[in-house]
Tab-separated table of N, CA, C and O in Angstrom:
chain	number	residue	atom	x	y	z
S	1	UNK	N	57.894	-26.734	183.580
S	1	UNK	CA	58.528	-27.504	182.525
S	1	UNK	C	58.235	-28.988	182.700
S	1	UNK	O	58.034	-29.619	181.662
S	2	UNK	N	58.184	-29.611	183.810
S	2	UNK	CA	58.111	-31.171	183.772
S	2	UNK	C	56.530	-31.397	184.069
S	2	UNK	O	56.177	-32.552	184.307
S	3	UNK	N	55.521	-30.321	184.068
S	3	UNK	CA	54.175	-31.127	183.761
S	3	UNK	C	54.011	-30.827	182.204
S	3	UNK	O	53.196	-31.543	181.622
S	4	UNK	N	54.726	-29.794	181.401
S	4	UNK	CA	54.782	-29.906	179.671
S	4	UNK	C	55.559	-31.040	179.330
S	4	UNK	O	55.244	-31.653	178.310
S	5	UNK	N	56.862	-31.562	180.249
S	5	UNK	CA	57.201	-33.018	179.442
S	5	UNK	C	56.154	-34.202	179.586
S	5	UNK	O	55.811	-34.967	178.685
S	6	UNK	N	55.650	-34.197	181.097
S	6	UNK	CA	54.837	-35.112	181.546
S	6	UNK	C	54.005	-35.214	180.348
S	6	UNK	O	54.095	-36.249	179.688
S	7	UNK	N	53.052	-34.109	179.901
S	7	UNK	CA	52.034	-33.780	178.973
S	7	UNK	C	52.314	-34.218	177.648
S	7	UNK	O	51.445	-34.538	176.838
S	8	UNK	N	53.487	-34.227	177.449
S	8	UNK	CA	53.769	-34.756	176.122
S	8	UNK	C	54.312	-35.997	175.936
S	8	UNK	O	54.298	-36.491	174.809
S	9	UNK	N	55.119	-36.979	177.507
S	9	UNK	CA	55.054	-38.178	177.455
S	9	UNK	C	53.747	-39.003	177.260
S	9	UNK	O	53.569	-40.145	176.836
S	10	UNK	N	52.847	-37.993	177.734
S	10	UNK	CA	51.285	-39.025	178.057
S	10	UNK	C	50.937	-38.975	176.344
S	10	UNK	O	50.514	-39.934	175.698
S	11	UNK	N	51.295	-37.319	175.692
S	11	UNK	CA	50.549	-37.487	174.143
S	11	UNK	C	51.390	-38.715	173.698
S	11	UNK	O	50.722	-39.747	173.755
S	12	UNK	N	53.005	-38.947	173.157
S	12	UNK	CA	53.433	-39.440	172.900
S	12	UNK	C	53.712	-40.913	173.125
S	12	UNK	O	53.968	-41.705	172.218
S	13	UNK	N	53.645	-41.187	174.307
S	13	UNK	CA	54.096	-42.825	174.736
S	13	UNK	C	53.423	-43.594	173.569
S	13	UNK	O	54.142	-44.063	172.687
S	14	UNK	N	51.621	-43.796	173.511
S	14	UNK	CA	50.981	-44.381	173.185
S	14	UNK	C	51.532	-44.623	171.534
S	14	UNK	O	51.524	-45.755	171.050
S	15	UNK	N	52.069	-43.257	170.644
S	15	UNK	CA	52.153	-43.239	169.395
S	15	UNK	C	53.803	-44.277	169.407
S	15	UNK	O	53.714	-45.251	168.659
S	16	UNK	N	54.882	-44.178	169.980
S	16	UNK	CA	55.695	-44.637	170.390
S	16	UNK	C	56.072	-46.072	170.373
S	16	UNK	O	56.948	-46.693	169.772
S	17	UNK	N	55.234	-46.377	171.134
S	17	UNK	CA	54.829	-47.952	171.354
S	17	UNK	C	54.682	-49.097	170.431
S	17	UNK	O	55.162	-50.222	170.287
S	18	UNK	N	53.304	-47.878	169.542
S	18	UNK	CA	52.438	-48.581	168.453
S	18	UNK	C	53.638	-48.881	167.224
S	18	UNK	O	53.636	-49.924	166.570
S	19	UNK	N	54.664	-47.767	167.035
S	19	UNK	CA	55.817	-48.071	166.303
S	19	UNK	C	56.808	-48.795	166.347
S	19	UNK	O	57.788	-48.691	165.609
S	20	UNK	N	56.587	-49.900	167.545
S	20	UNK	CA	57.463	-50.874	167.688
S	20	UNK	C	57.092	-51.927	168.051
S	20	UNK	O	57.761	-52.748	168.679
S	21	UNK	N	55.751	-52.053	167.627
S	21	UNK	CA	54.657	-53.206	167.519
S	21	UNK	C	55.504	-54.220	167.170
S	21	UNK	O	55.987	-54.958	168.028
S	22	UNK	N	55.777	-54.357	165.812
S	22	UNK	CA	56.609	-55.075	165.260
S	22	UNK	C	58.008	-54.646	165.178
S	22	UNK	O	58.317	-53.614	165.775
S	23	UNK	N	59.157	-55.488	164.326
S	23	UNK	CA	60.034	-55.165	163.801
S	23	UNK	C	60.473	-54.176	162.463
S	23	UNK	O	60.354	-54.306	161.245
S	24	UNK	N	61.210	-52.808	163.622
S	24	UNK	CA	61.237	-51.489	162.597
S	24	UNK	C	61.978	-52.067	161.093
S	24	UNK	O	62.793	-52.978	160.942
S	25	UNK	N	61.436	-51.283	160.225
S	25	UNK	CA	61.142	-50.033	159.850
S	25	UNK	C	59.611	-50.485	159.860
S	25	UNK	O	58.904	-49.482	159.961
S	26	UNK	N	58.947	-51.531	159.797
S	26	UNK	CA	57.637	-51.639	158.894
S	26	UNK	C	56.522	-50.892	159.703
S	26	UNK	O	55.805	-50.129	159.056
S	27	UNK	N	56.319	-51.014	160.915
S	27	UNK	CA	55.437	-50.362	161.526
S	27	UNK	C	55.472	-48.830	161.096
S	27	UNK	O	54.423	-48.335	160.685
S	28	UNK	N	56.955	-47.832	161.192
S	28	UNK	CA	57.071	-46.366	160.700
S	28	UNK	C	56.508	-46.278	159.311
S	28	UNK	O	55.606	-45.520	158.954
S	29	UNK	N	57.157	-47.153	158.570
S	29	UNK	CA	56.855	-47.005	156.918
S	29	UNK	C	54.840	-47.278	156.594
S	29	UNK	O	54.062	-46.782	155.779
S	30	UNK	N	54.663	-48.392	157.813
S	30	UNK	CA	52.417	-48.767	157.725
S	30	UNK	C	51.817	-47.109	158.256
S	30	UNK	O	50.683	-46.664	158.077
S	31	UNK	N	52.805	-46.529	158.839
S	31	UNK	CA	52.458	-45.231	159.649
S	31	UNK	C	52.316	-43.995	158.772
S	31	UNK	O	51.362	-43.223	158.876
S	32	UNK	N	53.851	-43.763	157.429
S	32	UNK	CA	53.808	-43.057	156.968
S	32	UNK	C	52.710	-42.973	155.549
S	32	UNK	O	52.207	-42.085	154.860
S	33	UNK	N	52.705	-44.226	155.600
S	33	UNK	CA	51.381	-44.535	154.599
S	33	UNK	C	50.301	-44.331	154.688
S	33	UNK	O	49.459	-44.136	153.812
S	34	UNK	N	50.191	-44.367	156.184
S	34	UNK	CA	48.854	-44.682	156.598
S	34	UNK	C	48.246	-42.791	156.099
S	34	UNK	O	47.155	-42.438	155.652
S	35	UNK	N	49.574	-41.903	156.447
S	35	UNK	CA	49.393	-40.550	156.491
S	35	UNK	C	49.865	-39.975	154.616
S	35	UNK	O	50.016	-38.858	154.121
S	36	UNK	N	49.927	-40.866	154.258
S	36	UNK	CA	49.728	-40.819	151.963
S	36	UNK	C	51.275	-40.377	151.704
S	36	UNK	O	51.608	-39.777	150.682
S	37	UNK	N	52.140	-40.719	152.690
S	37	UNK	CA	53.592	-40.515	152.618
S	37	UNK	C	54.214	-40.989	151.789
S	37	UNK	O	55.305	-40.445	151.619
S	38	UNK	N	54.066	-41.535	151.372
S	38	UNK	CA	54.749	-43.123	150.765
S	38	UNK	C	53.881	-44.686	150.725
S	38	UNK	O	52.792	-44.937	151.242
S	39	UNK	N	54.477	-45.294	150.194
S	39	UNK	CA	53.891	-46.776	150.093
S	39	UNK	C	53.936	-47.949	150.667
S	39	UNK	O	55.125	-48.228	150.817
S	40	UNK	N	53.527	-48.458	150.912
S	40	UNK	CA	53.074	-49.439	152.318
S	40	UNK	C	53.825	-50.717	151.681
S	40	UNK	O	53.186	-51.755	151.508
S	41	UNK	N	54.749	-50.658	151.445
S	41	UNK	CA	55.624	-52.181	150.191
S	41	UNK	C	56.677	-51.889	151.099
S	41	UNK	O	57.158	-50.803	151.424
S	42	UNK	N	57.022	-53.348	151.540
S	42	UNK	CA	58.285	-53.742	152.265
S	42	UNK	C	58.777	-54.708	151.328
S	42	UNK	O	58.302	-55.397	150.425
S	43	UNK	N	60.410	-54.431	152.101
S	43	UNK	CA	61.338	-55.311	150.591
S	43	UNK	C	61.634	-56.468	151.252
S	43	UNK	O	61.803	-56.125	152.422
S	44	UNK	N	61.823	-57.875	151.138
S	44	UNK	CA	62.240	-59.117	151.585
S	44	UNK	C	63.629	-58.728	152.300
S	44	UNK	O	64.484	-58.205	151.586
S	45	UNK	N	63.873	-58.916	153.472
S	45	UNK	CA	63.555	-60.122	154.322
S	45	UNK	C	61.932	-59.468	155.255
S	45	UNK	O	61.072	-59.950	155.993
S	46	UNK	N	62.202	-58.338	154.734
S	46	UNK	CA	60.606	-57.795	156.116
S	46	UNK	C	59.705	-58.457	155.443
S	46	UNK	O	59.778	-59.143	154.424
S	47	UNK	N	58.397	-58.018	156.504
S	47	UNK	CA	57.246	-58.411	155.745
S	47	UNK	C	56.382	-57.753	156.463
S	47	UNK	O	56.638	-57.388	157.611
S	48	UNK	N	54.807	-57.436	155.627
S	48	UNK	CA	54.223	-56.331	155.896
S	48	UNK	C	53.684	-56.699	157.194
S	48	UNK	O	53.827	-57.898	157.435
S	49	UNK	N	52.992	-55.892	158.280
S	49	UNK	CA	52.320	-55.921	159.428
S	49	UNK	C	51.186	-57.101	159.255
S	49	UNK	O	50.652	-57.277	158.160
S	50	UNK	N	50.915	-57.752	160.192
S	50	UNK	CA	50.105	-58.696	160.376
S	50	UNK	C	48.286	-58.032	160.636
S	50	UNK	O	47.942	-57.345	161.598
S	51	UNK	N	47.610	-58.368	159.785
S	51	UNK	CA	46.531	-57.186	159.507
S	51	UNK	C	45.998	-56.435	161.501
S	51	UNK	O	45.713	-55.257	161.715
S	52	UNK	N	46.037	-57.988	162.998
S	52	UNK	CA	45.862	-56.944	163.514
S	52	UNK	C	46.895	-56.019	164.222
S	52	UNK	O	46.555	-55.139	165.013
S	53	UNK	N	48.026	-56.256	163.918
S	53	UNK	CA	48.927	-55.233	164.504
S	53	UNK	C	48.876	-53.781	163.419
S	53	UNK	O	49.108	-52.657	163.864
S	54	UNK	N	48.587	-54.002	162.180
S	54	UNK	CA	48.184	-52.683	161.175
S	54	UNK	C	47.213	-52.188	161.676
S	54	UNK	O	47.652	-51.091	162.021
S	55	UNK	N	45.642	-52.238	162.120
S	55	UNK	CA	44.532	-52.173	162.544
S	55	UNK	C	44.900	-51.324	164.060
S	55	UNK	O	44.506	-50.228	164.457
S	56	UNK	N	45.612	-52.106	164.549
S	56	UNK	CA	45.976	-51.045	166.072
S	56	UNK	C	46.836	-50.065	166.161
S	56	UNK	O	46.831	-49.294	167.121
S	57	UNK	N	47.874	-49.960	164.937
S	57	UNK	CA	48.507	-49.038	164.845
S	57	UNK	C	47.719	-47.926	164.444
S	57	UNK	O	47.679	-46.868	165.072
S	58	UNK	N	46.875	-48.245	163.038
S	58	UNK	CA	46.045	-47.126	162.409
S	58	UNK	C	45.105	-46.479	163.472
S	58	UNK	O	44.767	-45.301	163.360
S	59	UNK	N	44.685	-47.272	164.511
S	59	UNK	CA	43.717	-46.718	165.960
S	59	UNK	C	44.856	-45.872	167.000
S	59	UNK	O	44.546	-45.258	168.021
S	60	UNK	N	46.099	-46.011	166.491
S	60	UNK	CA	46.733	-45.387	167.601
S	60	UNK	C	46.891	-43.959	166.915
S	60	UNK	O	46.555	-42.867	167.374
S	61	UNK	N	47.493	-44.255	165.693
S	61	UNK	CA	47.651	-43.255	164.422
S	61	UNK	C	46.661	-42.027	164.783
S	61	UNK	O	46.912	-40.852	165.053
S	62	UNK	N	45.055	-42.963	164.657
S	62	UNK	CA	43.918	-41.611	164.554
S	62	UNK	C	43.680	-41.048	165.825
S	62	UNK	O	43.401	-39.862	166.004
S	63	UNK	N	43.808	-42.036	166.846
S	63	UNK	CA	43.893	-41.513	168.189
S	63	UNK	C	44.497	-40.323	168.173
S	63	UNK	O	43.804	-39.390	168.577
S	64	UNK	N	45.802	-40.030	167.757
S	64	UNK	CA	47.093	-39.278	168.345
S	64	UNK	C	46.536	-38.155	167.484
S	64	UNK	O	46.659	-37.090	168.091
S	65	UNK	N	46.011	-38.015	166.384
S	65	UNK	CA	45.598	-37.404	165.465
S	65	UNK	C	44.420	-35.828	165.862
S	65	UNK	O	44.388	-34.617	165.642
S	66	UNK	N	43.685	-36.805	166.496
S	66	UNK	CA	42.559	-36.326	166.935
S	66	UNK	C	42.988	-35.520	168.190
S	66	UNK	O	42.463	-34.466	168.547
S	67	UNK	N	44.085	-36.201	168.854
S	67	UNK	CA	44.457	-35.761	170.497
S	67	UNK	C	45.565	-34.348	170.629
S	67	UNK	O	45.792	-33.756	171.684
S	68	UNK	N	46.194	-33.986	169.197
S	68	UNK	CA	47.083	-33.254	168.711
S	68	UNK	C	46.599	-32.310	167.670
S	68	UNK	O	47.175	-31.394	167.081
S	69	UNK	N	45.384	-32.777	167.600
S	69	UNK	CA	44.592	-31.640	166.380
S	69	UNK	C	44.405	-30.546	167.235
S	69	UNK	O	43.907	-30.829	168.324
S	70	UNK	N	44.681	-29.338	167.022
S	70	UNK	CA	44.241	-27.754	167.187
S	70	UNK	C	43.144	-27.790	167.906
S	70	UNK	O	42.485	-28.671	167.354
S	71	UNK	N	42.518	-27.378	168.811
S	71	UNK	CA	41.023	-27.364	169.299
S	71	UNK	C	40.456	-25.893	168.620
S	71	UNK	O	40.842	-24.726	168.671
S	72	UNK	N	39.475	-26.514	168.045
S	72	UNK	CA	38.672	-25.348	166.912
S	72	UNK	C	39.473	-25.736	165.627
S	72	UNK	O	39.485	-24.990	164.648
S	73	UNK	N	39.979	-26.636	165.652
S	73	UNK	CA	40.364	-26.668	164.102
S	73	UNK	C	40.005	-28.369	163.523
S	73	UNK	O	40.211	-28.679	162.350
């Protein structure tokens, strides 16, 4: 059991992190967009991600993507 948590702290930390780049919600909401969830529009007082903290999230995004995809799929 604790090398499957280990295994899934190591998948997870990185995605984790990237979501608190900035000040929540905007990083979750650049995330769920990023995945055609919803729309990437924050309401005043936020404001949207600073293009490179968007840019490293979306690299963490496809990272995690790729690292959690099915093997053979």
């Amino acid at each position: 059991a604790a090398s499957r948590a280990e295994a899934l702290d190591a998948l997870l930390a990185p995605l984790v992190q990237a979501l608190f780049l900035e000040v929540n919600p905007v990083p979750l909401k650049t995330a769920l967009a990023h995945q055609g969830r919803c729309r990437a529009e924050v309401r005043a007082p936020l404001a949207p991600l600073e293009d490179a903290t968007r840019r490293e999230l979306v690299a963490t995004l496809d990272e995690h993507a790729r690292a959690s995809a099915p093997v053979g799929g």
